[in-house]
XYZ file of C-alpha atoms in Angstrom:
398
model
C 0.000 0.000 0.000
C 2.817 2.412 0.851
C 4.516 1.765 -2.496
C 1.207 2.242 -4.313
C 0.738 5.619 -2.593
C 4.270 6.595 -3.617
C 3.446 5.767 -7.244
C 0.305 7.894 -6.995
C 2.350 10.755 -5.532
C 4.647 10.537 -8.557
C 1.719 10.813 -10.975
C 0.242 13.746 -9.071
C 3.611 15.534 -8.988
C 4.006 15.229 -12.773
C 0.443 16.462 -13.342
C 1.120 19.410 -11.040
C 4.337 20.214 -12.891
C 2.494 20.241 -16.227
C -0.258 22.453 -14.826
C 2.251 24.927 -13.421
C 4.148 25.061 -16.711
C 0.896 25.726 -18.574
C 0.018 28.589 -16.207
C 3.495 30.046 -16.578
C 3.216 29.835 -20.364
C -0.066 31.757 -20.267
C 1.587 34.372 -18.045
C 4.308 34.913 -20.654
C 7.180 33.226 -18.814
C 9.961 32.279 -21.273
C 10.164 28.582 -22.091
C 13.628 28.285 -20.559
C 12.327 29.513 -17.186
C 9.129 27.495 -16.972
C 8.973 24.961 -14.166
C 11.129 26.946 -11.759
C 9.893 26.719 -8.200
C 7.718 23.650 -8.804
C 10.099 21.403 -6.870
C 10.038 23.865 -3.965
C 6.226 23.726 -3.892
C 6.309 19.928 -3.896
C 8.764 20.101 -1.004
C 6.518 22.354 1.092
C 3.470 20.173 0.419
C 5.368 17.021 1.447
C 7.109 18.671 4.436
C 10.510 18.127 2.849
C 13.503 20.369 2.208
C 13.580 22.211 -1.159
C 16.547 20.112 -2.271
C 14.689 16.911 -1.474
C 11.570 18.253 -3.200
C 13.493 18.817 -6.421
C 14.835 15.260 -6.326
C 11.350 13.854 -5.690
C 9.954 15.774 -8.660
C 12.808 14.558 -10.871
C 12.161 10.984 -9.748
C 8.462 11.329 -10.505
C 9.053 12.682 -14.013
C 11.528 9.912 -14.837
C 9.171 7.195 -13.618
C 6.046 8.512 -15.325
C 7.504 9.576 -18.662
C 10.464 7.234 -19.234
C 10.267 4.179 -16.950
C 6.664 2.890 -16.956
C 7.603 -0.684 -15.961
C 9.478 0.532 -12.891
C 6.473 2.692 -12.020
C 4.193 -0.331 -12.426
C 6.451 -2.365 -10.120
C 6.312 0.451 -7.574
C 2.535 0.646 -7.832
C 2.129 -3.107 -7.399
C 4.517 -3.284 -4.445
C 7.404 -5.167 -6.077
C 9.652 -2.142 -5.471
C 9.734 0.492 -2.761
C 10.489 4.173 -3.336
C 14.176 3.860 -2.464
C 14.824 1.010 -4.906
C 12.906 2.761 -7.646
C 15.120 5.776 -6.944
C 18.212 3.593 -7.381
C 17.022 2.443 -10.810
C 16.318 6.024 -11.875
C 19.668 7.242 -10.563
C 21.730 4.591 -12.341
C 20.045 5.293 -15.697
C 20.139 9.098 -15.447
C 23.017 9.340 -17.951
C 21.002 7.664 -20.749
C 18.778 9.254 -23.348
C 15.022 8.894 -22.937
C 14.943 6.143 -25.587
C 17.758 4.133 -23.999
C 16.254 4.598 -20.561
C 12.965 3.113 -21.759
C 14.877 0.186 -23.269
C 16.728 -0.488 -20.014
C 13.443 -0.215 -18.130
C 11.925 -2.853 -20.381
C 15.017 -5.066 -20.176
C 15.066 -5.114 -16.396
C 11.287 -5.519 -16.174
C 11.188 -5.449 -12.359
C 7.414 -5.947 -12.429
C 8.096 -9.472 -13.715
C 9.940 -10.354 -10.517
C 13.507 -9.740 -11.716
C 14.453 -8.152 -8.399
C 12.375 -10.361 -6.146
C 14.526 -11.104 -3.090
C 17.436 -8.980 -4.330
C 19.199 -6.341 -2.255
C 20.151 -2.771 -3.117
C 23.604 -3.760 -4.403
C 22.125 -6.298 -6.800
C 19.707 -3.694 -8.167
C 22.490 -1.143 -8.655
C 24.727 -3.693 -10.371
C 21.974 -4.820 -12.749
C 21.029 -1.238 -13.640
C 24.656 -0.255 -14.258
C 25.260 -3.279 -16.462
C 22.117 -2.666 -18.510
C 22.947 1.025 -18.913
C 26.477 0.196 -20.073
C 25.186 -2.285 -22.638
C 22.834 0.302 -24.120
C 25.250 3.257 -24.251
C 28.818 2.682 -23.037
C 29.959 6.180 -24.015
C 27.378 7.954 -21.852
C 28.311 5.842 -18.820
C 32.002 6.643 -19.323
C 31.137 10.314 -19.817
C 29.158 10.314 -16.606
C 32.202 9.065 -14.712
C 34.378 11.800 -16.213
C 31.838 14.499 -15.301
C 31.535 13.229 -11.749
C 34.777 14.989 -10.822
C 32.944 18.300 -11.221
C 30.707 17.311 -8.309
C 33.544 17.185 -5.781
C 32.640 19.010 -2.599
C 33.058 19.146 1.174
C 30.108 19.042 3.573
C 29.554 19.170 7.332
C 26.701 17.646 9.325
C 26.096 17.105 13.034
C 26.899 13.855 14.816
C 25.842 12.782 18.331
C 27.685 13.934 21.469
C 28.946 17.286 20.086
C 30.779 15.579 17.238
C 30.466 16.251 13.515
C 30.929 14.504 10.181
C 33.265 16.353 7.802
C 32.812 14.636 4.444
C 34.820 15.191 1.274
C 33.596 13.862 -2.073
C 36.756 13.492 -4.163
C 37.932 11.672 -7.276
C 39.118 8.235 -6.241
C 42.822 8.940 -6.848
C 42.756 12.084 -4.697
C 40.705 10.408 -1.993
C 43.113 7.491 -1.763
C 46.088 9.878 -1.696
C 44.604 11.916 1.179
C 43.774 8.809 3.189
C 47.210 7.317 2.581
C 48.932 10.537 3.706
C 46.937 10.544 6.956
C 47.615 6.860 7.653
C 51.351 7.312 7.020
C 51.456 10.300 9.399
C 49.646 8.293 12.076
C 51.860 5.232 11.667
C 54.981 7.403 11.774
C 53.871 9.147 14.975
C 53.066 5.873 16.713
C 56.246 4.086 15.653
C 58.540 6.977 16.562
C 56.895 7.572 19.931
C 56.506 11.307 19.308
C 54.685 13.345 21.930
C 51.785 14.010 19.625
C 50.956 10.301 19.605
C 49.993 10.560 23.289
C 47.206 12.335 25.122
C 46.605 13.074 28.795
C 43.762 11.051 30.304
C 43.156 11.444 34.013
C 46.484 11.160 35.792
C 48.382 9.324 33.082
C 49.319 9.378 29.423
C 47.975 6.875 26.934
C 48.754 6.215 23.291
C 46.116 7.671 21.023
C 44.480 5.225 18.633
C 45.478 5.425 14.992
C 42.155 6.936 13.974
C 42.468 9.764 16.492
C 45.944 10.673 15.231
C 44.617 10.716 11.664
C 41.759 13.024 12.662
C 44.067 15.373 14.594
C 46.531 15.438 11.693
C 43.736 16.330 9.271
C 42.616 19.264 11.444
C 46.162 20.492 11.964
C 47.090 20.376 8.282
C 43.916 22.099 7.100
C 43.763 24.870 9.720
C 47.505 25.256 10.232
C 47.163 25.059 14.029
C 47.187 22.067 16.396
C 43.741 22.753 17.850
C 42.235 24.053 14.652
C 40.557 27.012 16.407
C 42.967 29.965 16.229
C 41.995 32.446 13.543
C 38.563 30.861 13.092
C 35.359 32.515 14.325
C 32.744 30.245 15.867
C 29.438 31.650 17.106
C 28.324 30.044 20.352
C 25.079 31.396 21.825
C 24.227 30.787 25.482
C 22.497 32.514 28.370
C 24.402 34.489 30.984
C 23.238 31.935 33.553
C 24.841 29.111 31.577
C 28.111 31.006 31.207
C 28.527 32.464 34.696
C 26.265 30.505 37.065
C 26.655 26.897 35.929
C 23.069 26.647 34.639
C 22.190 23.526 32.630
C 20.367 25.389 29.832
C 21.903 24.110 26.541
C 23.729 26.463 24.195
C 23.575 26.704 20.405
C 26.564 26.494 18.073
C 25.887 28.127 14.719
C 26.228 25.627 11.898
C 25.821 22.659 14.242
C 22.851 23.011 16.607
C 22.216 22.468 20.309
C 25.209 21.596 22.505
C 25.370 20.776 26.255
C 25.957 23.646 28.680
C 29.043 22.030 30.221
C 30.638 21.596 26.812
C 29.924 25.238 25.924
C 31.539 26.491 29.141
C 34.554 24.289 28.488
C 35.062 25.727 25.007
C 34.829 29.303 26.294
C 36.795 29.011 29.532
C 39.164 26.091 29.124
C 42.830 26.935 29.617
C 44.874 25.762 26.662
C 47.780 23.470 27.371
C 51.311 24.480 26.470
C 51.239 22.505 23.235
C 48.265 24.475 21.893
C 48.342 28.021 20.648
C 46.106 30.407 22.551
C 42.852 31.588 21.037
C 40.845 34.705 21.836
C 37.301 34.676 23.210
C 35.088 37.657 22.423
C 31.798 38.018 24.273
C 28.946 39.793 22.504
C 25.816 40.645 24.464
C 22.501 39.964 22.725
C 19.417 41.654 24.156
C 16.097 39.851 23.866
C 12.484 40.651 24.631
C 11.832 39.179 28.118
C 8.414 37.719 27.328
C 9.117 36.146 23.941
C 12.879 35.700 23.700
C 12.893 37.436 20.310
C 16.015 39.397 19.412
C 15.392 43.150 19.382
C 15.481 44.981 16.055
C 18.000 47.561 14.888
C 17.163 49.963 12.059
C 19.595 50.710 9.272
C 19.581 52.831 6.111
C 22.052 50.568 4.361
C 21.171 48.785 1.113
C 22.857 45.517 2.119
C 22.835 43.530 5.341
C 26.418 43.641 6.544
C 28.545 43.783 9.656
C 26.784 43.446 12.984
C 23.302 43.446 11.453
C 24.176 40.467 9.261
C 25.709 38.621 12.212
C 22.600 39.425 14.272
C 20.257 37.854 11.689
C 22.510 34.825 11.258
C 22.424 34.302 15.021
C 18.653 34.699 15.179
C 17.777 32.433 12.223
C 20.590 29.844 12.624
C 19.724 28.160 9.280
C 17.636 28.845 6.165
C 14.216 30.213 7.101
C 12.334 28.256 4.434
C 10.242 25.591 6.220
C 11.913 22.170 6.362
C 15.159 23.521 4.850
C 18.144 23.092 7.169
C 20.719 24.427 4.693
C 23.311 26.927 5.946
C 22.539 30.629 5.520
C 24.232 32.068 2.443
C 22.133 35.184 1.735
C 20.557 37.759 4.061
C 17.536 38.850 2.038
C 14.896 41.577 2.342
C 11.466 40.129 3.192
C 9.859 43.130 1.466
C 12.236 43.859 -1.437
C 14.334 47.003 -1.343
C 12.859 48.195 -4.662
C 9.378 47.921 -3.112
C 10.244 50.113 -0.138
C 11.541 47.408 2.190
C 13.952 48.600 4.854
C 17.283 47.078 5.795
C 16.547 46.165 9.398
C 16.245 43.111 11.597
C 12.483 42.781 11.146
C 12.701 42.885 7.346
C 15.697 40.573 7.052
C 15.743 36.794 6.740
C 18.554 34.289 6.413
C 18.165 32.048 3.360
C 20.237 29.518 1.490
C 21.155 30.416 -2.074
C 18.579 28.129 -3.697
C 15.660 29.374 -1.564
C 16.630 32.992 -2.177
C 16.408 32.406 -5.927
C 13.151 30.451 -5.589
C 11.305 33.293 -3.832
C 12.038 35.564 -6.807
C 10.002 33.371 -9.170
C 6.582 34.645 -10.341
C 3.746 33.946 -7.895
C 5.923 33.667 -4.798
C 5.632 36.234 -2.010
C 6.849 36.619 1.558
C 5.731 38.956 4.330
C 6.463 39.434 7.994
C 3.620 38.542 10.356
C 2.975 40.387 13.611
C 3.754 37.756 16.243
C 5.661 37.227 19.483
C 8.752 36.070 17.600
C 9.979 36.922 14.113
C 7.544 35.121 11.798
C 7.390 34.957 8.016
C 4.431 33.924 5.875
C 5.419 32.365 2.559
C 2.828 32.175 -0.233
C 3.271 29.895 -3.252
C 1.837 30.368 -6.767
C -1.025 27.988 -5.908
C -2.131 30.200 -2.998
C -0.902 27.899 -0.247
C 0.725 29.633 2.720
C 3.361 28.399 5.140
C 4.718 30.069 8.261
C 8.328 30.180 9.378
C 9.215 31.214 12.932
C 12.699 32.077 14.104
C 14.054 29.239 16.255
C 13.997 29.831 20.019
C 17.206 31.062 21.563
C 18.839 29.225 24.481
C 17.066 29.937 27.757
C 13.676 30.822 26.280
C 10.716 28.837 27.612
C 7.352 29.713 26.070
C 4.690 30.788 28.543
C 1.717 28.481 29.053
C -1.871 29.503 29.666
């Protein structure tokens, strides 16, 4: 039943995309710009991030228009949404004609993948795609290098995952350099292969040495903090009185109070270079915890005002989008009389900032206890976005 509903969602998404393109054509939107913002609307309707919404719309269009047998298998329950996504992903490099041929060759609705795991599905799709068009598969591998990137996401217990997507040769070279540095430190008995634990010194595991070496080589400092600004928001009670109210680290999320105090007040050992701690006082409304506004006549959000909005919003203000803030945008555009102040500013990721400029989209600030935005889509649906609560704020109850 769940797979059948997913198939129905795909059909509805494609129908919605066609309807939106037809409306945009009637409104005089150039053909090259039609369809923009449709994925973002799908994302809001499904309570997903805009990036995820675009992928879901792309999956739906591939299934409905180019892979009918895979869609039939999804509708009948032979495949789930994830495995259908794998088939679409591994045939993305093919033309529409070749994709249909691979879809017919695999014929998952006939039970080809009954009892098979994800790896078997990926292998079969890759092999079929290569048989149909070897050059496109090879070209896809050569273009993949353009997708290299580095990302950061939170991990439990105030840890984080720093991930680098690299060409295989570079990835192997980086890993080999780190392993050689770790093996050399352990075999030579250098001081940096030890760490102080309690009252004694123990040899750090190989993985820890590799991680510390990575940080040191990238930042140029042993601790990786000097010269880098990190924004840690906490209450005065947490900082000075030992309160247990959690803090918030921008770009990561909520962190324990004890950990926050340690980062701010810990004395660095002799082997680490000192780093400076700057305290900035943020004043909030007592009843709501909302940051107070500051007016400005500037055209762009910069300096302290930009930092203020980044601290208030923490991440992109589009509902369900957790992407980092890249743009500080006017809620009411500057050319429409919007002012450059805290109340008319919102932190957005680059994609969401471009999406809100599409025809039919509008945003306005709503009079509420905390900074609230109301986002309207071309279909007339509205969604509200409230600034996340700051550390120490507890909403009143009636």
